[in-house]
Backbone as a ProteinNet text record, in pm:
[ID]
protein_1_A
[PRIMARY]
MKRPNYRAPIVAAPEPLPALLAGILITLLLSIASGSYSLWALFHENSETVISNCLNGDSDGVSESICKNGINFYKGITIAIYIIIWLLMIYAYVIVDNYVEQLDDEMAVKETRQMINSISQPRMAVAPIAVPAYASYPASQVPPGSAYAFSHSNQSYGVHRGNNSMV
[TERTIARY]
58.2	17	99.4	66.6	128.7	119.9	185	211.2	166.6	71.8	55	151.7	176.4	290.1	227.8	270.4	223.6	295.8	431.9	483.9	447.7	433.1	394.5	314	199.8	98.3	185.1	267.7	333.4	449.1	492.6	606.1	551.8	426.9	374.2	315.1	288.4	228.4	326.5	233.6	405.8	421	328.4	343.7	514.7	527.1	691.4	790.7	803.5	867.9	971.4	898	999.4	1112.9	1027.8	1088.2	1249.6	1207.8	1297.2	1398	1362.9	1470.5	1536.1	1473.1	1566.1	1649.4	1620.5	1706	1798.2	1795.6	1942.9	2011.2	1964.9	2029.8	2129.4	2040.2	2130.4	2247.1	2199.7	2290.9	2435.3	2378.4	2500.8	2605	2529.4	2617.7	2676.3	2627.8	2681.8	2814.4	2766.4	2911.4	3026.2	2999.9	3082.5	3164.2	3095.3	3181.5	3286.5	3206	3274.4	3410.4	3344.7	3473.1	3583.1	3545.9	3660.1	3732.6	3689.5	3767.1	3879.6	3782.8	3886.1	3993.3	3949.2	4043.3	4171.5	4117.9	4234.6	4322.2	4232.4	4343.5	4407.4	4369.4	4433.5	4580.3	4549.4	4683.9	4769.4	4718	4770.7	4888.1	4862.2	4961.1	5072.7	5174.7	5332.9	5322.3	5355.6	5396.1	5520.8	5610.3	5737.2	5696.6	5599.2	5560.3	5482.6	5403.5	5295.7	5427.4	5521.1	5581	5702.7	5725.4	5802.7	5769.2	5623.2	5542.8	5501.5	5505.6	5486.9	5615.2	5725.8	5844.2	5872.1	5835.1	5849.7	5990.8	6090.4	6225.8	6297	6248.1	6280	6345.1	6470.9	6560.7	6581.7	6514.3	6551.2	6449.1	6493.8	6422.2	6304.3	6264.2	6138.2	6045.6	6079.1	5944.4	5941.1	6027.9	5991	5923.6	5934.6	5867.8	5715.7	5693.7	5561.7	5529.4	5587.1	5484.4	5454.6	5539	5533.3	5388.9	5423.7	5304.7	5172.3	5188.6	5066.7	5000.8	5072.9	4971.8	4962.1	5009.4	4962.3	4864.5	4843.6	4743.3	4614.1	4623.5	4490.9	4441.7	4551.8	4502.1	4398	4451.4	4396.9	4229	4251.4	4108.3	4023	4081.9	3993.9	3921	4002	3959.4	3834	3879.5	3778.5	3651.4	3677.8	3527.9	3469.7	3512.9	3453.5	3374.5	3438.6	3367.4	3254.8	3298	3174.3	3056.2	3080.3	2958.2	2894.3	2969.3	2887.9	2817.3	2895.7	2823.9	2683.4	2706.8	2565.1	2463.8	2519.1	2409.4	2346	2423	2385.4	2290.3	2301.7	2251.9	2114.9	2117.5	1974.3	1891.7	1964.9	1878	1803.1	1872.9	1860	1702	1736.3	1638.2	1505.7	1493.9	1377.2	1320.8	1411.4	1396.7	1296.6	1341.2	1276.4	1163.9	1151.7	1023.1	927.5	947.9	851.3	788.9	901.6	860.5	743.5	769.6	686.7	542.6	510.5	415.3	352.6	408.1	348.3	274.7	364.5	299.2	187.9	207.6	89.8	24.8	-27.1	-132.1	-189	-94.9	-168.6	-231.9	-207.7	-284.5	-411.6	-384.4	-521	-612.4	-559.6	-680.1	-752.5	-604.2	-660.9	-752.9	-751.9	-823.2	-961.5	-968.4	-1104.1	-1186.5	-1084.9	-1170.4	-1217.7	-1153.2	-1216.8	-1305.2	-1329.5	-1432.3	-1529.8	-1522.2	-1640.4	-1697.3	-1634.7	-1678	-1725.5	-1677.6	-1733.8	-1859.4	-1902.4	-1984.2	-2126.8	-2197.6	-2321.6	-2428.5	-2472.8	-2559.8	-2681.8	-2750.2	-2867.3	-2972.5	-3082.7	-3181.9	-3291.4	-3319.6	-3407.1	-3548.5	-3676.7	-3778.3	-3860.6	-3920	-3984.6	-4093.3	-4135.1	-4239.2	-4348.7	-4462.1	-4566.8	-4673.7	-4728.9	-4788.8	-4946.2	-5018.8	-5125.7	-5248.1	-5350.7	-5470.3	-5521	-5497.9	-5561.7	-5479.5	-5346.3	-5260.8	-5271.2	-5290.3	-5317.3	-5150.5	-5097.5	-4977.7	-4975.3	-4935	-4955.3	-4858.7	-4918.5	-4834	-4702.7	-4645.5	-4539.6	-4406.5	-4472.6	-4432.4	-4389.1	-4414.6	-4481.4	-4381	-4285.8	-4200.2	-4288.3	-4231.5	-4327.5	-4280.2	-4385.5	-4385	-4406.9	-4432.7	-4402.4	-4546.9	-4635.5	-4791.5	-4871.4	-4964.4	-5071.5	-5157.4	-5177.1	-5215.9	-5381.4	-5439.4	-5604.1	-5594.2	-5519.4	-5496.6	-5616.2	-5643.7	-5788.7	-5896.6	-5964.5	-6123.8	-6190.8	-6182.5	-6273.8	-6225.4	-6111.1	-6084.9	-6089.1	-6146.8	-6161.9	-6332.8	-6310.5	-6456.6	-6497.2	-6623.4	-6684.3	-6824.3	-6852	-6978	-6932.2	-6995.2	-6968.3	-7084.5	-7074.4	-7180.6	-7141.4	-7240.9	-7241.5	-7290.6	-7241.8	-7228.3	-7209.4	-7303.2	-7249.2	-7235.5	-7327.6	-7320.6	-7352.7	-7325.9	-7377.2	-7493.9	-7482.7	-7595.9	-7757.3
-134	-3.4	87.2	199.2	355.6	422.6	485.8	616.2	715.9	810.2	950.2	1030.6	1143.4	1211.6	1327.2	1358.6	1485.3	1625.5	1606.3	1696.9	1792.5	1701.8	1764.4	1872.3	1890.2	2011.2	2142.2	2100.7	2221	2278.5	2196.3	2209.5	2271.8	2210.8	2284.5	2393	2447.6	2588.6	2683	2789.7	2891.6	2987.3	3013.4	3109.7	3111.8	2996.8	3002.9	2997	2966.8	2965.6	3075.4	3199	3333.3	3339.1	3283.5	3301.2	3203.1	3079.2	2985.3	3049	3097.5	3166.8	3268.7	3384.9	3436.3	3400.3	3275	3218.5	3149.1	3074.7	3020.6	3165.9	3268.7	3376.1	3424.2	3445.9	3498.9	3392.6	3286.7	3191.4	3174.2	3191.8	3162.4	3311.4	3373.8	3521.1	3527.4	3485.7	3474.5	3368.7	3243.3	3123.1	3240.7	3299.7	3327.9	3451.8	3510.9	3611.5	3557.2	3453.6	3388.2	3308.2	3221	3156.7	3236.8	3348.8	3449.1	3459.5	3506	3566.9	3424.1	3326.8	3187.1	3132.6	3153.2	3131	3214.8	3355.4	3440.9	3455.5	3412.6	3395.6	3255.2	3175.6	3024.3	3063.3	3158.4	3182.1	3314	3397.7	3499.5	3431.8	3341.6	3295	3253.4	3304.1	3251.3	3120.4	3064.5	2910.1	2857.5	2943.1	2874.7	2869.6	2956.6	2940	2798	2748.4	2643	2520.1	2569.5	2420.9	2392.5	2519.4	2459	2405	2449.9	2392.2	2218	2226	2065.7	1997.6	2045.4	1951.5	1920.2	2018.4	2001.1	1976.8	2049.7	1984.2	1913.5	1833.9	1777.9	1821.8	1792.1	1852.6	1796	1652.3	1559	1592.4	1582.9	1597.2	1551	1428.1	1363.4	1430.8	1464.6	1545	1665.7	1753	1860.5	1855.1	1776.9	1745.1	1717.4	1632.4	1580.9	1702.3	1783.5	1906.8	2012.9	2016.7	2127	2070.2	1958.7	1885.2	1869	1872.3	1850.5	1971.4	2083.6	2235.9	2289.1	2256.3	2276	2203.2	2064.7	1964.9	2017.6	2058	2104.5	2206.3	2337.7	2441.3	2421.4	2329.5	2285.8	2226.2	2131.9	2081.4	2193.5	2253.4	2361	2455.3	2493.9	2574.6	2505.6	2390.1	2259.9	2272.2	2238.1	2224.8	2320.4	2433.8	2603.2	2600.9	2582.3	2618	2517.2	2373.8	2264.9	2314.3	2362.9	2397.3	2501.2	2610.2	2736.1	2703.5	2587.6	2558.8	2486.4	2426.7	2337.2	2442.2	2543.6	2633.5	2733.8	2736.1	2799	2751.9	2626.7	2521	2507.8	2494.1	2484.3	2585.2	2713.8	2861.4	2837.7	2789.1	2811.2	2704.7	2578.5	2473.1	2532.3	2609.1	2640.2	2762.4	2853.1	2987.3	2919.4	2831.5	2754.4	2710.2	2628.4	2567.2	2695.6	2775	2896.5	2936.6	2950.9	3006.2	2875.7	2786.9	2658.4	2640.2	2696.2	2673.1	2788.9	2903.8	3033.8	3014	2919.1	2914.2	2800.6	2681.5	2632.3	2674.7	2786.6	2822.5	2944.9	2979.7	3080.5	2988.7	2868.1	2782.4	2741.2	2714.6	2658.7	2780.2	2884.5	3013	3015.4	3030.6	3018.8	2928.1	2777.2	2665.8	2719.2	2756.5	2763	2889.6	3009.9	3109.5	3060.7	2998.5	2920.6	2842.4	2755.3	2660.4	2744	2863.7	2931.2	3018	3043.7	3124.1	3018.2	2897.4	2800.3	2729.9	2725.6	2622.6	2652.6	2562.1	2612.4	2717.7	2806.1	2899.5	2812.2	2826.2	2751.3	2826.7	2754.8	2799.8	2847	2988.3	3067.7	2985	2933	2917.8	3032.2	3024.6	3128.7	3185.1	3299.4	3339.6	3324.7	3271.6	3232.4	3390	3401	3523.2	3465.5	3543.2	3511.2	3527.8	3510.6	3468.5	3592.9	3700.2	3838.3	3916.2	3857.7	3971.3	3922.3	4036.3	4019.7	4065.5	3982.2	4054.2	4002.6	4112.4	4052.4	3909.4	3842	3719.7	3721.3	3853.8	3834.2	3874.2	3922.9	3959.9	3840.9	3731.5	3623.6	3510.3	3504.6	3385.3	3246.5	3168.4	3045.5	2931.3	2893.4	2811.3	2871.9	2999.3	3090.4	3153.3	3145.1	3213.9	3088.6	3150.8	3073.2	3029.4	2905.6	2832.3	2879.9	2937.3	2989.7	3101.8	3188.6	3352.2	3412.2	3376.1	3449.7	3436.3	3520.8	3568.1	3459	3373.8	3291.6	3128	3150.7	3000.8	3000.3	3095.6	3124.5	3114.2	3030	3051.6	3177.8	3180.8	3273.7	3352.4	3466.8	3525.3	3567.7	3524.2	3577.3	3692	3741.3	3875.9	3824.2	3812.2	3799.8	3643.3	3635	3487.7	3397.2	3275.9	3135.9	3190.5	3297.8	3331.7	3252.2	3254.3	3156	3170.2	3328.1	3371.6	3344.6
-6.7	-6	-24.7	-55	-104.2	-6.5	72.9	194.8	115.3	200.4	154.8	177.1	78.5	95.7	163.3	293.9	309.4	324.7	279.7	243.3	103.9	45.1	-122	-113.6	-37.7	-60.4	2.4	112	184.8	90	-6.8	-85.2	-222.6	-267	-390.6	-354.5	-235.6	-205.9	-243.4	-312	-379.5	-289.2	-182.3	-69.9	11.5	49.4	121.8	29.4	-97.7	-170.1	-194.4	-191.4	-202.7	-89.5	32.1	161.9	153	106.3	88.6	-15.6	-116.3	-207.2	-150.9	-56.3	-4.8	114.7	175.2	285.9	215.4	106.1	25	-33.2	-73.9	-107.4	13.4	112.7	230.2	280.6	289.8	349	253.1	112.1	25.3	-1.2	49	59.2	196.7	312.8	465.7	398.1	327.1	315	235.5	133	91.2	139.7	213.3	318.5	380.1	496.3	580.1	531.9	402.3	343.3	267.8	224.9	150.8	272.4	417.4	520.2	586.8	565.5	609.6	532.3	386.4	281.2	286.5	328.7	324.9	442.8	585.3	699.7	661.9	584.7	556.2	493.9	365.4	294	347	445	482.4	611	656.7	807.5	703.2	787.3	723.6	724.6	634.3	596.6	657.3	666.8	743.7	894.4	941	1087.5	1100.9	996.3	1016.3	1008.8	901.4	882.8	965.3	1049	1169.8	1280.3	1286.2	1383.8	1355.4	1226.1	1190	1210.2	1169.5	1187.8	1362.4	1423.5	1565	1624.1	1556.5	1566.1	1473.8	1414.5	1330.7	1204.9	1124	1073	884.4	889.4	795	659.6	576.7	428.5	418	473.1	445.9	511.3	654	736.2	672.3	629	593.7	448.5	376.5	210.4	279.1	369.3	411	471.3	576.8	610	498.6	400.7	289.1	210.7	175	69.4	121.5	277.3	352.8	363.6	402.3	417.2	245.7	158.3	35.8	-21.8	1.1	19	95.7	225.7	295.4	224	159.8	131	-10.3	-81.2	-188.3	-197.1	-73.6	-59.6	22.3	75	134.3	64.7	-46.6	-146.8	-233	-265.1	-316	-257	-126.9	-42.8	-64	-36.2	-27.4	-195.9	-280.7	-434.8	-471.5	-395.1	-420.6	-362.7	-219.3	-146.1	-184.2	-251.5	-304.7	-434.4	-533.3	-638.2	-642.6	-538.5	-456.7	-438.4	-347.2	-296	-414.1	-507.1	-629.8	-711.5	-708.6	-784.8	-729	-581.7	-506.9	-521.9	-534.6	-584.3	-689.8	-770.2	-941.7	-928.6	-876.6	-871	-818.1	-730.7	-639	-717.2	-783.4	-878.4	-998.8	-1064.7	-1158.2	-1109	-998.6	-946.7	-929.5	-864.6	-851.5	-975.4	-1080.5	-1214.5	-1270.1	-1279.2	-1290.4	-1220.7	-1082.4	-1029.2	-1089.2	-1122.6	-1184	-1328.6	-1398.3	-1502.2	-1504.3	-1413.7	-1401.9	-1336.1	-1251.9	-1185.6	-1320.9	-1412.7	-1527.3	-1593.7	-1643.8	-1725	-1661.4	-1548.3	-1487.9	-1483.3	-1447.6	-1452.1	-1599.4	-1707.2	-1828	-1870.9	-1815.7	-1899.1	-1797.3	-1667.8	-1628.9	-1674.5	-1729.9	-1809.7	-1925.7	-2043.5	-2115.9	-2091.5	-1997.3	-1984.6	-1969.6	-1869.5	-1821.6	-1948.6	-2063	-2171.6	-2267.6	-2272	-2397	-2338	-2231	-2202.7	-2254.3	-2288.6	-2376.2	-2241.4	-2302.8	-2236.9	-2209.6	-2115.6	-2068.3	-2169.6	-2267	-2340.1	-2245.3	-2298.3	-2196.5	-2261.8	-2180.8	-2240.5	-2282.6	-2399.8	-2448	-2369.8	-2337.7	-2290	-2331	-2277.1	-2337.5	-2341.6	-2465.5	-2509.1	-2448.1	-2345	-2306.4	-2394.8	-2331.5	-2459.1	-2493.9	-2405.4	-2446.3	-2511.5	-2510	-2633.3	-2770.4	-2852	-2975.9	-3058.1	-3094.4	-3162	-3288	-3414.8	-3534.7	-3577.9	-3649.2	-3659.2	-3709.2	-3768.5	-3782	-3684	-3565.9	-3447.7	-3336.7	-3348.6	-3262.7	-3321.2	-3248	-3267.4	-3295.6	-3374.9	-3407.6	-3258.2	-3215.3	-3109.2	-2943.1	-2968.1	-2857.7	-2810.3	-2937.8	-2896.3	-2830.9	-2780.7	-2713.9	-2842.4	-2828.2	-2951.9	-2945.3	-2846.7	-2878.6	-2875.8	-2923.7	-2895.3	-2985.6	-3117.9	-3168.3	-3114.1	-3137.1	-3105	-3139.8	-3259	-3288.3	-3253.8	-3163.8	-3117.8	-2961.8	-2909.1	-2775.1	-2738	-2624.1	-2571.4	-2533.7	-2504.9	-2460.1	-2506.4	-2508.9	-2563.8	-2721.4	-2820.5	-2971.8	-2997.8	-3075.5	-3105.3	-3256.4	-3341.5	-3474.6	-3495.6	-3665.2	-3680.7	-3573.1	-3624.4	-3513.1	-3349.3	-3307.5	-3181.9	-3065.2	-2960.5	-2847.6	-2773.1	-2782.6	-2703.2	-2734.2
[MASK]
+++++++++++++++++++++++++++++++++++++++++++++++++++++++++++++++++++++++++++++++++++++++++++++++++++++++++++++++++++++++++++++++++++++++++++++++++++++++++++++++++++++++

């Protein structure tokens, strides 16, 4: 049995998405600012001091080579990690931004379809107004099928004066 996904209506709602976009952008900018400072501090520090602390009094060539290569490797890995994290955050921002645009497009299509459906719905036929028996319209003005069948004076019951009178 498939479990219901309760997160989908929250994510599909377009209201919280601009806040998510702003949060990602603020986090990205703060990360770039703090990462830039960290990288500046990493490269601004005197490498000779770091190497001498790493050697800890050893003076052989192997230890010196390991310490120099280790510091350069550490700097390279740090730069790579920062760049990968920044690229992932930019990618997340682009994905959310595209999703907001997609939701806006889907909403516009839905509204357009509703508008088209409301316009193209067949209109309810209005029943013709029955003409009462006492109305005397000329035949040219009465639409066919809408006049009372016995509206002429010779077809109605009542007192007739003249020929064939009932009196």
